[in-house]
XYZ file of C-alpha atoms in Angstrom:
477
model
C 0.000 0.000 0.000
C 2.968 2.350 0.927
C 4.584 1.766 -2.559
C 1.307 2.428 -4.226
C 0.942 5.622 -2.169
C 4.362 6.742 -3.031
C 3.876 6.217 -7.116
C 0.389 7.069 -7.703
C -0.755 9.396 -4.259
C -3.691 11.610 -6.112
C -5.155 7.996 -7.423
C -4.732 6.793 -4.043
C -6.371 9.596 -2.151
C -9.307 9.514 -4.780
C -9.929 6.185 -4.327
C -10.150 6.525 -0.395
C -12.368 9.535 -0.874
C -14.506 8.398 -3.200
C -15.161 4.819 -0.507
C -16.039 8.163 1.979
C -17.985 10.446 -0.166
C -20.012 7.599 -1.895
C -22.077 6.585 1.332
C -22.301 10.477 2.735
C -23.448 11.450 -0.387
C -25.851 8.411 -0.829
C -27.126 9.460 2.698
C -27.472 13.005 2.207
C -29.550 12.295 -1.017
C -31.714 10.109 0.955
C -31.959 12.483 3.857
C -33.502 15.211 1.253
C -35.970 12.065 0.002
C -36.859 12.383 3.823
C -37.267 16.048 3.345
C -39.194 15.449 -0.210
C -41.763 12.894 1.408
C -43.148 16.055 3.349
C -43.293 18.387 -0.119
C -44.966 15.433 -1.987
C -47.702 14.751 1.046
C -48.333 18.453 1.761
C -48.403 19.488 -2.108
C -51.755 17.113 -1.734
C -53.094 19.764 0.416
C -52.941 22.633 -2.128
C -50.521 25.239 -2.630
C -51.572 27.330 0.071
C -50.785 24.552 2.346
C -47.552 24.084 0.286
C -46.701 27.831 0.710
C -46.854 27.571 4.059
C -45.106 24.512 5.232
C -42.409 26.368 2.460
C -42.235 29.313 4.980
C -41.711 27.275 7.704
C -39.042 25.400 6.102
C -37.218 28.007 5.245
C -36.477 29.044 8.611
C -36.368 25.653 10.365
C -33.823 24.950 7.323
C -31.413 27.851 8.949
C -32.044 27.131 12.459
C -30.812 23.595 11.553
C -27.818 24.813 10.034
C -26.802 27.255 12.933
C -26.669 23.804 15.026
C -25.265 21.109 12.361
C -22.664 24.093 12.014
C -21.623 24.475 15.713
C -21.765 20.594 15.869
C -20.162 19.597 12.839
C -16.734 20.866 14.450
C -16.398 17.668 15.665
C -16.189 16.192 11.948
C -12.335 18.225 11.455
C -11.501 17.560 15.356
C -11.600 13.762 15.320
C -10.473 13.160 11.906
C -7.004 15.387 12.884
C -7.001 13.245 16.185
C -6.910 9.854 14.336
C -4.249 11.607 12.157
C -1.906 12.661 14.789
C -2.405 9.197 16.629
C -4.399 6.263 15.550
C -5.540 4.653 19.182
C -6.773 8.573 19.974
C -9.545 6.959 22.127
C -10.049 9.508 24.748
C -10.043 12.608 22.764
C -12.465 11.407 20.436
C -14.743 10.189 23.267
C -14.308 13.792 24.520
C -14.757 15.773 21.163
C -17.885 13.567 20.643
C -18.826 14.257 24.048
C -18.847 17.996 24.200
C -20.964 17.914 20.694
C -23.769 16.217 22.313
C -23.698 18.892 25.104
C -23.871 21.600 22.366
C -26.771 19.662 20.357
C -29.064 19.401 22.929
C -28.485 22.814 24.781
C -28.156 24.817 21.282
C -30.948 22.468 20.415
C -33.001 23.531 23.056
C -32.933 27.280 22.258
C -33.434 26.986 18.818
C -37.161 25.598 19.723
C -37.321 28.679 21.485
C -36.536 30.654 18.344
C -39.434 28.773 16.440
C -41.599 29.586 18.902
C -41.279 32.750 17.071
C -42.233 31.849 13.526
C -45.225 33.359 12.983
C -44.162 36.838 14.127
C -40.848 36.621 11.842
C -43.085 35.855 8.857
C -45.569 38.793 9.446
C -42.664 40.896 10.168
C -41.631 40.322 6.702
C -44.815 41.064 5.240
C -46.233 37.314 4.389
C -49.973 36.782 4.056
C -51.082 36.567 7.132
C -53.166 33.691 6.186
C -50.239 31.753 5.137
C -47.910 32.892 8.161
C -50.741 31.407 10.742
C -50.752 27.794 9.029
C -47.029 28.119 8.839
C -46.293 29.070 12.890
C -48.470 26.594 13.756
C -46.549 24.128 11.770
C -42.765 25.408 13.108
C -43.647 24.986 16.295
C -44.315 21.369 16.137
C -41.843 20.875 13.617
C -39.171 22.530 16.491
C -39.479 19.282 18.232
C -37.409 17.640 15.811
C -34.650 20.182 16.080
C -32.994 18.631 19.032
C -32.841 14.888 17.941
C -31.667 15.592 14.470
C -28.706 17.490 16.111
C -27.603 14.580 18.232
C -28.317 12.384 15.168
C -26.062 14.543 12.971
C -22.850 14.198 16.068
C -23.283 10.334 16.112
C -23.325 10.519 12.411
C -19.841 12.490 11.939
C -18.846 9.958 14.755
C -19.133 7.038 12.531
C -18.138 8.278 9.646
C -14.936 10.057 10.883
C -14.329 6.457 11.732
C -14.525 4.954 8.407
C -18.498 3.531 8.738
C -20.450 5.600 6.560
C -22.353 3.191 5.561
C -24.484 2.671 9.027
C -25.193 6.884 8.217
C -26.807 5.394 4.334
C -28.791 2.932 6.215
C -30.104 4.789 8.568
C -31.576 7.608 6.881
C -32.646 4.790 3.884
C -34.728 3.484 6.906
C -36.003 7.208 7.883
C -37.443 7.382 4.809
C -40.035 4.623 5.710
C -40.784 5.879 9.124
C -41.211 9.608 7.244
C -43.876 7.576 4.898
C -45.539 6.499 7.753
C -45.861 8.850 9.033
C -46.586 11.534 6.769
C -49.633 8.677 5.171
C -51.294 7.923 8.701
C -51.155 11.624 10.279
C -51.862 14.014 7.320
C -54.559 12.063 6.027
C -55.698 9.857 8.899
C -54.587 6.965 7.797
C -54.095 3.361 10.000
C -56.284 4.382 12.121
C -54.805 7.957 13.161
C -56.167 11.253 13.055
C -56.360 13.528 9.716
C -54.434 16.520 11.040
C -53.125 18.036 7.613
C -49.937 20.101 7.616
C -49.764 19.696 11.203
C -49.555 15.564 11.056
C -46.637 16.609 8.233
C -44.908 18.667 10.843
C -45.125 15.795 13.829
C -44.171 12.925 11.365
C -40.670 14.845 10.761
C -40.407 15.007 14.567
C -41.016 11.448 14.998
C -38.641 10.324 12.385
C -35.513 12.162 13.326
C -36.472 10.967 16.930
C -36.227 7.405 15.428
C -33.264 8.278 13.319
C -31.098 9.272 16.946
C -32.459 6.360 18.549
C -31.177 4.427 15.345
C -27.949 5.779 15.739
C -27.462 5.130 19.645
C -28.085 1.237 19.110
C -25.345 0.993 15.996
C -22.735 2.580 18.018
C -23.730 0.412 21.376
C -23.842 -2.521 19.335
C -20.998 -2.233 17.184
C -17.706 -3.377 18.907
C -15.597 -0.908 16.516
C -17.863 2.110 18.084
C -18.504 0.299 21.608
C -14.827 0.520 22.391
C -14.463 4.420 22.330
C -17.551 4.548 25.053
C -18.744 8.010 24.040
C -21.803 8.009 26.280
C -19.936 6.722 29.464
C -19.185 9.940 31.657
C -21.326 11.671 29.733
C -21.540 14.579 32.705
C -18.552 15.194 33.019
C -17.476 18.775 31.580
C -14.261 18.911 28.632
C -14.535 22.827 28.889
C -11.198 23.061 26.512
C -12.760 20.797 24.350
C -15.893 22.738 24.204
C -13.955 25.892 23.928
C -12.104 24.703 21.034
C -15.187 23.332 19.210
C -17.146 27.123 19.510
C -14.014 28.987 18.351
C -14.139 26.192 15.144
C -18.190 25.587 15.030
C -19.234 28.907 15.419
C -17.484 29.922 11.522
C -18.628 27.183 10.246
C -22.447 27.824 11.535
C -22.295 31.675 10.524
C -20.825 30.199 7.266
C -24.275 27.430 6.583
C -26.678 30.135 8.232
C -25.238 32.500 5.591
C -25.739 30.261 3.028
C -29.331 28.656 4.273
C -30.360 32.410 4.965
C -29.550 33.094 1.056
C -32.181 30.167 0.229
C -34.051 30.785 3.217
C -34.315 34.604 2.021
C -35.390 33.722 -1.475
C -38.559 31.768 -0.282
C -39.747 34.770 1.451
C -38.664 36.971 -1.252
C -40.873 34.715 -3.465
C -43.793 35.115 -0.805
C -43.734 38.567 -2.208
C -43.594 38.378 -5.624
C -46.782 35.311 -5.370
C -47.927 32.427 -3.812
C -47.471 30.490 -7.520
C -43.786 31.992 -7.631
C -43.445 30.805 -4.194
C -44.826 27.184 -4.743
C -42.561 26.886 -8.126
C -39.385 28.186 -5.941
C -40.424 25.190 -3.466
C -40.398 22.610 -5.623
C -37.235 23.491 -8.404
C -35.254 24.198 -5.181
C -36.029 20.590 -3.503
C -34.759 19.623 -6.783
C -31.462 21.848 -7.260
C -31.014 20.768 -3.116
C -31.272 16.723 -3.805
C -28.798 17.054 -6.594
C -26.437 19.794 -3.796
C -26.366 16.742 -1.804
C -23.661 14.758 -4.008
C -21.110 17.745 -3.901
C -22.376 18.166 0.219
C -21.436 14.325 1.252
C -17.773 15.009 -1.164
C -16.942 18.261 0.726
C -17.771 16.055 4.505
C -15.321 13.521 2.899
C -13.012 16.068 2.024
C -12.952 17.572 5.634
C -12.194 13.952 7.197
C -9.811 13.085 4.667
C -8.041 16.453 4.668
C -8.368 16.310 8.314
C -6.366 13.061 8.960
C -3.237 14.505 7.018
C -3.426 17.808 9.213
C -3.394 15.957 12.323
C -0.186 13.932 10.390
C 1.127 17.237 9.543
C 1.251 15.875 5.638
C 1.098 18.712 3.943
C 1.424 16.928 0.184
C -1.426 14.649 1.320
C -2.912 17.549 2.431
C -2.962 18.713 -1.036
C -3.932 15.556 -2.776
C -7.351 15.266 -0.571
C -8.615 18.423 -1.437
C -7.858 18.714 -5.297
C -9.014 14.910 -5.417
C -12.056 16.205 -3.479
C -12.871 19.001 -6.036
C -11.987 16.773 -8.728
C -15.024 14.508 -8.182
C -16.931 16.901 -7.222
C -17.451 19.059 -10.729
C -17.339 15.745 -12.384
C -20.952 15.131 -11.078
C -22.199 18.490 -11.352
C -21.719 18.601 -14.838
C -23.923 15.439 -15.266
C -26.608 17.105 -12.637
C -26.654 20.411 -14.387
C -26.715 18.781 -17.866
C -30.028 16.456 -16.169
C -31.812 19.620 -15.392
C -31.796 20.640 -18.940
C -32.579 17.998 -20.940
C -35.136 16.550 -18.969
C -36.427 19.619 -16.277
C -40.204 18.767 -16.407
C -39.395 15.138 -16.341
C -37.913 15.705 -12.995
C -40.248 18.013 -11.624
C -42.962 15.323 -12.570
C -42.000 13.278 -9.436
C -42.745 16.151 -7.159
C -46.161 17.737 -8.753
C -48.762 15.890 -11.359
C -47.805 18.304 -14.297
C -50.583 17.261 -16.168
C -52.815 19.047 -13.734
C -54.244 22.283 -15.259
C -54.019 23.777 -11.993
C -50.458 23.600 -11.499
C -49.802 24.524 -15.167
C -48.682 28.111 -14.037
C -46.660 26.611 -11.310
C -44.700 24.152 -13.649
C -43.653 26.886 -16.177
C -41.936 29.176 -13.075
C -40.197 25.682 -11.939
C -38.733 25.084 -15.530
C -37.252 28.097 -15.697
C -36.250 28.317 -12.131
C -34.083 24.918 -12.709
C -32.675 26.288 -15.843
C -30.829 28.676 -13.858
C -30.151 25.996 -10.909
C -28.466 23.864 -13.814
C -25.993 27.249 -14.375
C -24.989 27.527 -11.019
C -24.617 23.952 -10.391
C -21.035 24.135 -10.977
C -20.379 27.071 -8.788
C -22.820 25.836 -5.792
C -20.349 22.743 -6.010
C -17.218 24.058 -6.272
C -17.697 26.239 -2.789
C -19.727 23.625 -0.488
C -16.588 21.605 -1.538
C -13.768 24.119 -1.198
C -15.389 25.282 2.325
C -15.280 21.548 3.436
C -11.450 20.967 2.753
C -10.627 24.339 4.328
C -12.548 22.966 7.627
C -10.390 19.908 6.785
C -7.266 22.377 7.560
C -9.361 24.013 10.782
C -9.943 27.370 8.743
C -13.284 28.800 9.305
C -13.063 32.021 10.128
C -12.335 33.686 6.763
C -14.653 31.307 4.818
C -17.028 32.464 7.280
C -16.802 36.072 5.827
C -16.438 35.041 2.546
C -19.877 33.370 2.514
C -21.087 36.752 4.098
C -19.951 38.731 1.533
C -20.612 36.330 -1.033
C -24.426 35.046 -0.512
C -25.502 38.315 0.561
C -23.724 41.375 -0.285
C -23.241 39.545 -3.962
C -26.282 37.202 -4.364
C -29.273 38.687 -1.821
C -28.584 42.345 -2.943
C -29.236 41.113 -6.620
C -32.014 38.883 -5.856
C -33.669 42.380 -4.123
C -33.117 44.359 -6.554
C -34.008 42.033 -10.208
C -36.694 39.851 -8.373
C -38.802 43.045 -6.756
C -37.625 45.897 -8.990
C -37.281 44.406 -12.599
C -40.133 42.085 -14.901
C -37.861 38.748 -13.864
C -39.653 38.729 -10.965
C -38.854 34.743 -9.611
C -36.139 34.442 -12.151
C -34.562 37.309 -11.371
C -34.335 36.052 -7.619
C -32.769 32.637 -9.051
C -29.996 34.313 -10.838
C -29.176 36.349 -7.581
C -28.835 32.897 -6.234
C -26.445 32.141 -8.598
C -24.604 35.451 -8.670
C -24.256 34.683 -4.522
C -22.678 30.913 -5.166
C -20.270 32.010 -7.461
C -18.666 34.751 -5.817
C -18.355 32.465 -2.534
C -16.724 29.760 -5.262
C -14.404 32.237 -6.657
C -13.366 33.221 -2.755
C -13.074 29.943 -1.191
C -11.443 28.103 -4.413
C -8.787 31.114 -4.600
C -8.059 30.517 -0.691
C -7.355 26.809 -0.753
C -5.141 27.268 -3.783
C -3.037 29.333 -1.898
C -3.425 27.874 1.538
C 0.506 27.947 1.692
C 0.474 31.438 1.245
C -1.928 31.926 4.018
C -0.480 29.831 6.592
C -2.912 27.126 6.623
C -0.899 24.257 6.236
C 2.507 22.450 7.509
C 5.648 24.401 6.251
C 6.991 21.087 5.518
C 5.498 17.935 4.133
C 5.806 14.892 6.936
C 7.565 11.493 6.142
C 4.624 9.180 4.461
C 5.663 6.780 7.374
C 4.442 9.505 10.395
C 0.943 9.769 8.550
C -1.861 7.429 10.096
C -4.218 9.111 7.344
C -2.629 7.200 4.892
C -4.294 3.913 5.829
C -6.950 2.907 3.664
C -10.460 5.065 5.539
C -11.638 1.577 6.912
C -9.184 0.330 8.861
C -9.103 3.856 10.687
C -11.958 2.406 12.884
């Protein structure tokens, strides 16, 4: 393996990424089929129902992000741990440790926040109609906020230690309890009460309860997981730990709030423009999100792998992960953008009946919408994957400003101004979208090329010998 390394290390390193990526990406594609049960059940409802559950989304969606953000720390943390020393037991028990802390009291006051939904949406001038059916809906949706943060720790747990596949089937199995649930509450099926949107919004909490559960009895099961006991002492306070993770989470969060606000912002800009503009948005953006996923789960492989060669202190490997990263990564969005269009009603099809005159109006907005997702697919890839290897290398504060900058100086200013100010109206709130991602691309891609230059890696490359990383990802467990 060491001779192979030596002759061919970019083939090597995208090998082991791609054995990452595959699984996170396959899991992140099925976590949005969790996400596009609830679209396809409430769409049944009509679009005012669809509207609003949109709204609510959209700030759920950011609220989740502030805490995967925070929490996701833990994803650069243990993977430079393993790096620096394979049998890194204890501080991986304690990184993983002081995550959970910040999931569930983070998680906590983001309910709080939701609590709030209604007011936020009025405050923005939504119909007030619409806002009402959509607090209503936050607040029980909020109850899934605090389980899906835990669930998203364990899940960087056991994939930072070469398991991804237990995160694939997992959320593969979420689906069906999100079917479930979203067929007996919404419509009172098996026996359960018809509560509408509001049976949509307590299926989701339900299912990432499940999903947490799911992922406590895989890692208390599993003797690879069992033996790093990251529930035993579970009181007992890390507060340099925890210290370290805010001063790395808290970039990363303003960085994915940023960048959920941008999307999040664009729904309620829609809200403005029309409720048929609004519905459109909903669906072509659950469509240009499920195909985000692939380019996601590469930039979370691209933090682990490019965290294992920082902890080594490798800074050619360092290298190799990260190009290797980006490498796959605009290989697939070429296919994805080149998918939305050929075939853009095709796809839209398996979200709305298109051969419904009543969502004739709606289907025309979503065609052109993805037309412009398909031109910014490249650029939306590019900088989820460029900000993951920088995270990889423990740089977050910069990236942090860049997506500020970026996603709203760049793309929310021009969404403003051609989507309420000029006849594009939705369309011209799309191409703000993609003005935003590109900038952010240009920033973050220009950064990791010259990470040298700015001090983020090694000043010289360690012996291939003193690098755990190099092992092959599954025997890091």
């Amino acid at each position: 393996m060491r001779e192979s390394t030596r002759n061919h290390p970019l083939r090597d390193e995208l090998r082991a990424t791609l054995r990452l990526a595959g699984p996170l990406a396959l899991a992140n594609m099925l976590q949005m089929a969790v996400f596009a049960v609830d679209v396809i059940f409430v769409a049944r409802l009509g679009q005012e129902a669809l509207a609003a559950s949109s709204l609510a989304v959209a700030i759920i969606a950011v609220v989740m992000m502030g805490l995967n953000g925070v929490t996701g720390a833990v994803a650069p943390l243990i993977a430079a741990e393993i790096g620096r020393k394979r049998n890194s037991v204890r501080e991986v028990r304690r990184s993983v440790r002081m995550a959970l802390w910040l999931a569930i009291a983070l998680g906590l006051g983001a309910v709080m926040i939701c609590f709030f939904g209604e007011w936020i949406m009025l405050l923005t001038g939504q119909n007030p109609r619409v806002s009402a059916l959509a607090g209503h809906f936050i607040r029980v949706a909020s109850l899934a906020l605090v389980p899906m943060a835990i669930a998203n720790v364990l899940r960087t747990f056991v994939s930072a230690l070469g398991r991804p596949m237990f995160a694939t089937v997992i959320t593969a199995l979420s689906i069906l309890v999100n079917v479930l649930g979203n067929y007996a509450l919404v419509f009172g099926n098996l026996g359960m009460p018809a509560l509408g949107l509001t049976g949509s919004a307590l299926a989701s909490a339900i299912t990432t309860s499940t999903t947490a559960l799911a992922y406590v009895a895989v890692i208390r099961a599993n003797r690879n997981f069992r033996r790093y006991h990251i529930f035993g002492r579970f009181w007992r306070p890390e507060w340099q730990r925890l210290v370290q993770m805010l001063r790395l989470g808290l970039p990363i969060s303003a960085t994915l709030i940023a960048e959920g606000g941008l999307f999040s912002g664009a729904a309620f800009l829609m809200g403005l423009v029309g409720e048929t503009e609004l519905a459109a948005h909903t669906v072509a953006l659950q469509i240009a999100a499920f195909a985000f996923q692939v380019p996601f789960g590469i930039g979370q492989a691209a933090t682990i792998r490019v965290g294992y060669h920082y902890g080594a202190g490798n800074r050619a490997a360092i290298g190799h992960a990260g190009w290797a990263a980006l490498g796959i990564g605009i290989a697939f969005v070429c296919l994805s953008a080149l998918a939305m269009l050929a075939i853009p009603r095709t796809i839209i099809a398996a979200y709305v009946d298109i051969s419904d005159p009543a969502n004739a109006a709606m289907v025309v907005l979503a065609v052109k919408y993805l037309f412009v997702a398909a031109v910014f697919q490249l650029t939306d890839g590019i900088q989820a994957i460029a900000a993951g290897v920088l995270r990889g290398v423990q740089d977050t504060r910069i990236p942090a400003v860049i997506a500020i900058v970026g996603y709203w100086l760049a793309g929310f200013a021009t969404s403003v101004a051609l989507g309420l100010f000029t006849s594009l109206r939705g369309v011209g709130v799309w191409i703000g979208l993609a003005v935003g991602l590109t900038v952010a691309a240009i920033l973050l891609l220009g950064r990791w090329h010259w990470r040298g230059r700015f001090g983020l890696v090694p000043e010289q490359p360690a012996p291939i010998s003193a690098t755990a990383a190099s092992a092959p990802v599954a025997s890091l467990s």
